[in-house]
Amino acid sequence: MTERSLRLTFDNAPIGIAILRPDGGLLEVNAALCDLLGVTKAHLMAARLQGVMHPDERDRDGDLLAGWLPGTDERRLIDRRLSHVSGYWLSCQLSVVLVRDNDGTPLHLIVQVVDLTARHALEQELRMAAVEDPLTGLGNRRALSEHLRDSQRRQARDGDGVGLLYVDLDDFKAVNDTYGHDVGDRVLIEAGRRLRGQMRGSDTVCRIGGDEFVVLCTPVQGAQALRALETRLASMPPVMTLVDDKPVTVSASVGSVMVGPDEDLDDALRRADAAMYRSKRTSREGRERDSPRHEATRAGSRPETPKEEFWKNAPGHGSEGTR
């Protein structure tokens, strides 16, 4: 291959290539590397390759040669963030080849630069999808499981208490069935936002399905401290959204359990779910004792059925709209 052919190959290569002196100075760069970084050849030659690296990852001049001894592997893969002229960082993989003369003296480095930014973004998106509820942005069941294992390891090491709060939205199905999934989704998103706002920074709020949320509380100094957190959530104002400029509100029932250092997530969730239903039943019985329906029953008149009562109070339905 002639020198002219080599030059054309270098200049027209589809990936960025730089040739560096042993001291880190640039000998040559091709058009693909300049296009990748959005700069001219003159600008890049003046800046040096080290100058466009992220400060946290920047090698001192000559450090790309560190550890390269005669007879060792002459190729390396190095991950670096490189600066684009527009101000953002590109996640790049640098394939570095050391070229020596006949007596083993380093002559120069050939660096091929591959932009992995889109690939890394997709990988991050996939990682988040594996542990994040797409509707609320909260952690999902898998995230809860991972956080619980981490908390249990700290519990075994440091003695930090671990608790679960199981949160269920009351009558959510009726709202979803009556107003549709768009309204139901708004309620779930607002519920997630409210829960995050109520909890401590060390707690983890997750949505594990439907209208069920779980808060991993750590550290917790015993069952009494966990009950105080439960009371905080149970006292939270009802979640509200507007339908036809009228409010639709949904309250929540909360149950709590302390979790042992070796307890399985499924077992802990079953106990927390049972505690939540006991709380829901107690609250419902209290509301029924204080409700007009209960008073009407005591007075001997026929009370409205739950269905009649719901439709009577539903936005968009007047007194004639009972179904």
CSV table of C-alpha atoms in Angstrom, one decimal:
chain,number,residue,atom,x,y,z
A,1,MET,CA,0.0,0.0,0.0
A,2,THR,CA,1.4,3.4,-1.0
A,3,GLU,CA,1.9,6.3,1.4
A,4,ARG,CA,-0.9,8.1,-0.5
A,5,SER,CA,-3.3,5.1,0.0
A,6,LEU,CA,-2.4,5.0,3.7
A,7,ARG,CA,-3.2,8.7,4.0
A,8,LEU,CA,-6.5,8.4,2.2
A,9,THR,CA,-7.4,5.4,4.5
A,10,PHE,CA,-6.6,7.4,7.6
A,11,ASP,CA,-8.4,10.5,6.5
A,12,ASN,CA,-11.6,8.7,5.4
A,13,ALA,CA,-11.8,6.1,8.2
A,14,PRO,CA,-15.3,5.9,9.6
A,15,ILE,CA,-14.2,6.1,13.2
A,16,GLY,CA,-12.1,8.7,14.9
A,17,ILE,CA,-8.3,8.1,14.9
A,18,ALA,CA,-5.5,10.1,16.6
A,19,ILE,CA,-1.8,9.5,16.6
A,20,LEU,CA,0.0,10.7,19.8
A,21,ARG,CA,3.6,11.2,20.7
A,22,PRO,CA,4.8,9.3,23.8
A,23,ASP,CA,4.5,12.6,25.7
A,24,GLY,CA,0.8,12.9,24.9
A,25,GLY,CA,1.0,15.5,22.2
A,26,LEU,CA,-1.0,15.0,19.0
A,27,LEU,CA,0.8,14.1,15.8
A,28,GLU,CA,-2.3,13.6,13.6
A,29,VAL,CA,-6.1,13.4,13.8
A,30,ASN,CA,-8.5,12.4,11.2
A,31,ALA,CA,-11.8,14.0,10.0
A,32,ALA,CA,-14.0,11.5,11.8
A,33,LEU,CA,-12.6,12.4,15.2
A,34,CYS,CA,-13.0,16.1,14.5
A,35,ASP,CA,-16.6,15.6,13.4
A,36,LEU,CA,-17.3,13.5,16.5
A,37,LEU,CA,-16.1,16.3,18.8
A,38,GLY,CA,-17.5,19.1,16.6
A,39,VAL,CA,-14.1,20.9,16.3
A,40,THR,CA,-11.7,21.8,13.6
A,41,LYS,CA,-8.4,19.9,13.2
A,42,ALA,CA,-6.4,23.0,14.2
A,43,HIS,CA,-8.5,23.3,17.4
A,44,LEU,CA,-8.0,19.7,18.4
A,45,MET,CA,-4.3,19.7,17.6
A,46,ALA,CA,-3.9,22.7,19.9
A,47,ALA,CA,-6.0,21.3,22.7
A,48,ARG,CA,-4.3,17.8,22.8
A,49,LEU,CA,-6.4,14.7,23.4
A,50,GLN,CA,-6.0,15.1,27.1
A,51,GLY,CA,-7.6,18.5,26.9
A,52,VAL,CA,-10.9,17.2,25.7
A,53,MET,CA,-11.1,14.4,28.3
A,54,HIS,CA,-13.4,14.8,31.4
A,55,PRO,CA,-11.4,16.3,34.3
A,56,ASP,CA,-12.1,13.3,36.5
A,57,GLU,CA,-10.7,10.9,33.9
A,58,ARG,CA,-8.0,13.1,32.4
A,59,ASP,CA,-4.6,11.4,32.2
A,60,ARG,CA,-1.5,13.5,32.8
A,61,ASP,CA,0.8,13.8,29.8
A,62,GLY,CA,2.4,10.4,29.2
A,63,ASP,CA,0.1,8.4,31.5
A,64,LEU,CA,-1.3,6.5,28.6
A,65,LEU,CA,2.1,4.9,28.5
A,66,ALA,CA,2.1,4.0,32.2
A,67,GLY,CA,2.7,0.3,32.8
A,68,TRP,CA,3.6,-0.4,29.2
A,69,LEU,CA,6.8,-2.4,29.4
A,70,PRO,CA,8.7,-4.2,26.7
A,71,GLY,CA,7.1,-7.6,26.0
A,72,THR,CA,3.7,-6.6,27.4
A,73,ASP,CA,0.4,-6.4,25.6
A,74,GLU,CA,0.6,-3.6,23.1
A,75,ARG,CA,-3.2,-2.9,23.0
A,76,ARG,CA,-5.6,-1.5,25.6
A,77,LEU,CA,-9.2,-0.5,25.8
A,78,ILE,CA,-9.9,2.6,27.9
A,79,ASP,CA,-13.3,4.2,28.6
A,80,ARG,CA,-13.2,8.0,28.6
A,81,ARG,CA,-15.7,10.9,28.4
A,82,LEU,CA,-14.7,13.4,25.7
A,83,SER,CA,-16.1,16.9,25.4
A,84,HIS,CA,-18.2,17.9,22.5
A,85,VAL,CA,-17.9,21.6,21.4
A,86,SER,CA,-21.6,22.1,22.3
A,87,GLY,CA,-20.8,21.4,25.9
A,88,TYR,CA,-22.0,17.9,26.6
A,89,TRP,CA,-19.9,14.7,27.2
A,90,LEU,CA,-19.6,11.8,24.9
A,91,SER,CA,-19.1,8.3,26.4
A,92,CYS,CA,-16.2,6.9,24.3
A,93,GLN,CA,-14.1,3.8,24.2
A,94,LEU,CA,-10.5,4.4,23.2
A,95,SER,CA,-8.6,1.5,21.6
A,96,VAL,CA,-5.0,2.3,22.2
A,97,VAL,CA,-2.1,0.6,20.3
A,98,LEU,CA,1.6,1.3,21.2
A,99,VAL,CA,4.0,1.3,18.3
A,100,ARG,CA,7.7,0.7,19.1
A,101,ASP,CA,10.8,0.8,17.0
A,102,ASN,CA,13.1,-2.2,16.5
A,103,ASP,CA,14.9,-1.8,19.9
A,104,GLY,CA,11.5,-1.5,21.8
A,105,THR,CA,11.5,2.3,22.3
A,106,PRO,CA,8.0,3.7,22.2
A,107,LEU,CA,7.4,5.7,19.0
A,108,HIS,CA,3.8,6.7,19.1
A,109,LEU,CA,0.3,5.7,20.1
A,110,ILE,CA,-2.5,5.0,17.7
A,111,VAL,CA,-5.9,5.8,19.4
A,112,GLN,CA,-9.2,4.7,17.8
A,113,VAL,CA,-12.2,6.5,19.3
A,114,VAL,CA,-15.7,4.9,19.3
A,115,ASP,CA,-18.7,6.8,20.5
A,116,LEU,CA,-20.8,4.7,22.9
A,117,THR,CA,-23.1,7.5,24.1
A,118,ALA,CA,-26.2,6.1,22.5
A,119,ARG,CA,-25.4,2.6,23.6
A,120,HIS,CA,-24.8,3.6,27.2
A,121,ALA,CA,-28.0,5.6,27.2
A,122,LEU,CA,-30.0,2.6,26.0
A,123,GLU,CA,-28.3,0.4,28.6
A,124,GLN,CA,-29.2,2.9,31.3
A,125,GLU,CA,-32.8,3.0,30.0
A,126,LEU,CA,-33.0,-0.8,30.1
A,127,ARG,CA,-31.5,-0.9,33.6
A,128,MET,CA,-34.0,1.7,34.8
A,129,ALA,CA,-36.9,-0.2,33.2
A,130,ALA,CA,-35.9,-3.3,35.1
A,131,VAL,CA,-36.3,-1.5,38.5
A,132,GLU,CA,-38.6,1.4,37.8
A,133,ASP,CA,-42.4,1.7,37.6
A,134,PRO,CA,-42.9,3.5,34.3
A,135,LEU,CA,-46.1,5.3,35.4
A,136,THR,CA,-45.0,6.8,38.7
A,137,GLY,CA,-41.2,6.7,38.4
A,138,LEU,CA,-41.0,4.9,41.7
A,139,GLY,CA,-39.1,1.7,42.2
A,140,ASN,CA,-40.9,-1.5,41.3
A,141,ARG,CA,-41.0,-4.9,43.1
A,142,ARG,CA,-37.5,-5.8,41.9
A,143,ALA,CA,-36.1,-2.6,43.2
A,144,LEU,CA,-37.8,-3.2,46.5
A,145,SER,CA,-36.3,-6.6,46.7
A,146,GLU,CA,-32.8,-5.3,46.0
A,147,HIS,CA,-33.1,-2.4,48.5
A,148,LEU,CA,-34.5,-4.8,51.1
A,149,ARG,CA,-31.5,-7.1,50.7
A,150,ASP,CA,-29.1,-4.2,51.1
A,151,SER,CA,-31.0,-3.0,54.2
A,152,GLN,CA,-30.9,-6.5,55.7
A,153,ARG,CA,-27.2,-6.7,55.3
A,154,ARG,CA,-26.8,-3.3,57.1
A,155,GLN,CA,-29.2,-4.6,59.7
A,156,ALA,CA,-27.1,-7.7,60.4
A,157,ARG,CA,-23.9,-5.6,60.5
A,158,ASP,CA,-25.0,-2.4,62.3
A,159,GLY,CA,-28.3,-3.4,64.0
A,160,ASP,CA,-30.4,-0.9,62.0
A,161,GLY,CA,-34.1,-1.8,62.1
A,162,VAL,CA,-36.0,-2.4,58.9
A,163,GLY,CA,-39.7,-1.9,58.4
A,164,LEU,CA,-42.3,-2.0,55.7
A,165,LEU,CA,-45.4,0.1,55.2
A,166,TYR,CA,-48.0,-1.4,52.9
A,167,VAL,CA,-50.2,1.3,51.3
A,168,ASP,CA,-53.5,0.5,49.5
A,169,LEU,CA,-55.7,3.2,47.9
A,170,ASP,CA,-59.3,2.8,49.1
A,171,ASP,CA,-62.0,2.4,46.5
A,172,PHE,CA,-59.5,3.0,43.7
A,173,LYS,CA,-61.2,0.4,41.5
A,174,ALA,CA,-64.5,2.4,41.6
A,175,VAL,CA,-62.6,5.5,40.5
A,176,ASN,CA,-60.9,3.6,37.7
A,177,ASP,CA,-64.1,2.0,36.5
A,178,THR,CA,-66.1,5.1,36.7
A,179,TYR,CA,-63.8,7.7,35.2
A,180,GLY,CA,-61.4,5.6,33.2
A,181,HIS,CA,-57.8,4.7,33.3
A,182,ASP,CA,-56.5,8.2,32.5
A,183,VAL,CA,-58.0,9.5,35.7
A,184,GLY,CA,-56.9,6.4,37.6
A,185,ASP,CA,-53.3,7.0,36.3
A,186,ARG,CA,-53.4,10.6,37.5
A,187,VAL,CA,-54.5,9.4,41.0
A,188,LEU,CA,-51.6,6.8,41.1
A,189,ILE,CA,-49.0,9.4,40.0
A,190,GLU,CA,-50.3,11.9,42.6
A,191,ALA,CA,-50.3,9.2,45.2
A,192,GLY,CA,-46.7,8.3,44.4
A,193,ARG,CA,-45.7,12.0,44.6
A,194,ARG,CA,-47.5,12.4,48.0
A,195,LEU,CA,-45.8,9.3,49.4
A,196,ARG,CA,-42.4,10.4,48.5
A,197,GLY,CA,-43.1,13.8,50.0
A,198,GLN,CA,-44.2,12.3,53.3
A,199,MET,CA,-41.3,9.9,53.8
A,200,ARG,CA,-37.7,10.5,54.9
A,201,GLY,CA,-34.8,10.7,52.5
A,202,SER,CA,-33.5,7.3,53.7
A,203,ASP,CA,-36.9,5.5,52.9
A,204,THR,CA,-37.6,3.9,49.6
A,205,VAL,CA,-41.1,4.2,48.1
A,206,CYS,CA,-42.1,1.6,45.5
A,207,ARG,CA,-45.2,0.7,43.5
A,208,ILE,CA,-45.5,-3.1,43.4
A,209,GLY,CA,-48.7,-3.3,41.3
A,210,GLY,CA,-52.2,-1.8,40.8
A,211,ASP,CA,-53.0,0.6,43.6
A,212,GLU,CA,-50.5,-1.0,46.0
A,213,PHE,CA,-47.4,0.9,47.3
A,214,VAL,CA,-44.8,-0.2,49.7
A,215,VAL,CA,-42.4,1.9,51.6
A,216,LEU,CA,-39.1,0.4,52.9
A,217,CYS,CA,-38.2,2.3,56.0
A,218,THR,CA,-34.6,2.2,57.3
A,219,PRO,CA,-33.2,2.8,59.7
A,220,VAL,CA,-36.1,2.3,62.2
A,221,GLN,CA,-35.6,2.3,65.9
A,222,GLY,CA,-38.2,-0.4,66.7
A,223,ALA,CA,-41.9,-1.0,66.1
A,224,GLN,CA,-43.0,2.2,67.9
A,225,ALA,CA,-41.0,4.4,65.6
A,226,LEU,CA,-42.4,2.5,62.6
A,227,ARG,CA,-46.0,3.0,63.9
A,228,ALA,CA,-45.2,6.8,64.0
A,229,LEU,CA,-44.3,6.6,60.3
A,230,GLU,CA,-47.5,4.6,59.6
A,231,THR,CA,-49.5,7.3,61.4
A,232,ARG,CA,-47.9,10.0,59.3
A,233,LEU,CA,-49.0,8.3,56.1
A,234,ALA,CA,-52.4,7.4,57.4
A,235,SER,CA,-53.0,11.1,58.3
A,236,MET,CA,-52.0,12.2,54.8
A,237,PRO,CA,-54.8,14.2,53.2
A,238,PRO,CA,-56.7,12.1,50.5
A,239,VAL,CA,-55.2,12.1,47.0
A,240,MET,CA,-57.2,14.4,44.8
A,241,THR,CA,-57.6,14.9,41.1
A,242,LEU,CA,-60.1,17.0,39.1
A,243,VAL,CA,-62.7,15.6,36.7
A,244,ASP,CA,-64.9,18.1,35.0
A,245,ASP,CA,-63.6,20.7,37.5
A,246,LYS,CA,-64.9,18.6,40.4
A,247,PRO,CA,-62.6,16.9,42.9
A,248,VAL,CA,-62.3,13.1,43.0
A,249,THR,CA,-60.6,12.0,46.2
A,250,VAL,CA,-59.1,8.7,47.3
A,251,SER,CA,-57.9,7.9,50.8
A,252,ALA,CA,-55.3,5.3,51.7
A,253,SER,CA,-55.0,2.4,54.2
A,254,VAL,CA,-51.7,1.6,55.7
A,255,GLY,CA,-50.2,-1.4,57.5
A,256,SER,CA,-46.8,-1.8,59.0
A,257,VAL,CA,-44.4,-4.6,60.0
A,258,MET,CA,-40.8,-4.9,61.2
A,259,VAL,CA,-38.7,-7.1,59.0
A,260,GLY,CA,-36.1,-9.6,60.3
A,261,PRO,CA,-32.6,-9.8,58.9
A,262,ASP,CA,-33.3,-13.2,57.2
A,263,GLU,CA,-37.0,-12.7,56.2
A,264,ASP,CA,-38.0,-13.2,52.6
A,265,LEU,CA,-39.7,-10.3,50.8
A,266,ASP,CA,-42.8,-12.3,50.0
A,267,ASP,CA,-43.3,-13.3,53.6
A,268,ALA,CA,-42.8,-9.7,54.8
A,269,LEU,CA,-45.3,-8.5,52.2
A,270,ARG,CA,-47.9,-11.0,53.2
A,271,ARG,CA,-47.6,-9.9,56.8
A,272,ALA,CA,-47.7,-6.2,55.8
A,273,ASP,CA,-50.7,-6.8,53.5
A,274,ALA,CA,-52.6,-8.5,56.4
A,275,ALA,CA,-51.7,-5.5,58.7
A,276,MET,CA,-53.0,-3.1,56.0
A,277,TYR,CA,-56.3,-5.0,55.7
A,278,ARG,CA,-56.8,-5.0,59.5
A,279,SER,CA,-56.3,-1.2,59.4
A,280,LYS,CA,-58.7,-0.8,56.4
A,281,ARG,CA,-61.3,-2.9,58.2
A,282,THR,CA,-61.0,-0.9,61.4
A,283,SER,CA,-61.2,2.4,59.5
A,284,ARG,CA,-64.2,1.3,57.5
A,285,GLU,CA,-66.1,0.1,60.6
A,286,GLY,CA,-65.4,3.5,62.2
A,287,ARG,CA,-66.7,5.4,59.2
A,288,GLU,CA,-69.8,3.2,59.0
A,289,ARG,CA,-70.6,3.9,62.7
A,290,ASP,CA,-70.3,7.6,62.1
A,291,SER,CA,-72.0,7.7,58.7
A,292,PRO,CA,-75.6,8.9,57.9
A,293,ARG,CA,-76.4,5.4,56.5
A,294,HIS,CA,-75.7,4.0,60.0
A,295,GLU,CA,-77.9,6.7,61.6
A,296,ALA,CA,-80.6,6.0,59.1
A,297,THR,CA,-80.5,2.3,59.9
A,298,ARG,CA,-80.8,3.0,63.6
A,299,ALA,CA,-83.8,5.3,62.8
A,300,GLY,CA,-85.5,2.5,60.8
A,301,SER,CA,-85.3,4.1,57.3
A,302,ARG,CA,-83.7,2.3,54.3
A,303,PRO,CA,-80.1,3.5,53.8
A,304,GLU,CA,-78.6,4.2,50.4
A,305,THR,CA,-76.5,1.3,49.1
A,306,PRO,CA,-72.8,1.9,48.6
A,307,LYS,CA,-73.3,2.0,44.8
A,308,GLU,CA,-76.1,4.5,45.1
A,309,GLU,CA,-74.0,6.6,47.4
A,310,PHE,CA,-71.0,6.6,45.1
A,311,TRP,CA,-72.9,7.6,42.0
A,312,LYS,CA,-74.8,10.3,43.9
A,313,ASN,CA,-71.5,11.9,44.8
A,314,ALA,CA,-69.7,11.3,41.6
A,315,PRO,CA,-68.7,14.4,39.5
A,316,GLY,CA,-71.0,14.8,36.5
A,317,HIS,CA,-73.9,13.1,38.2
A,318,GLY,CA,-76.6,15.2,39.9
A,319,SER,CA,-79.3,14.0,42.2
A,320,GLU,CA,-81.1,12.5,39.3
A,321,GLY,CA,-78.1,10.6,38.2
A,322,THR,CA,-78.3,7.7,40.8
A,323,ARG,CA,-77.9,4.4,39.0
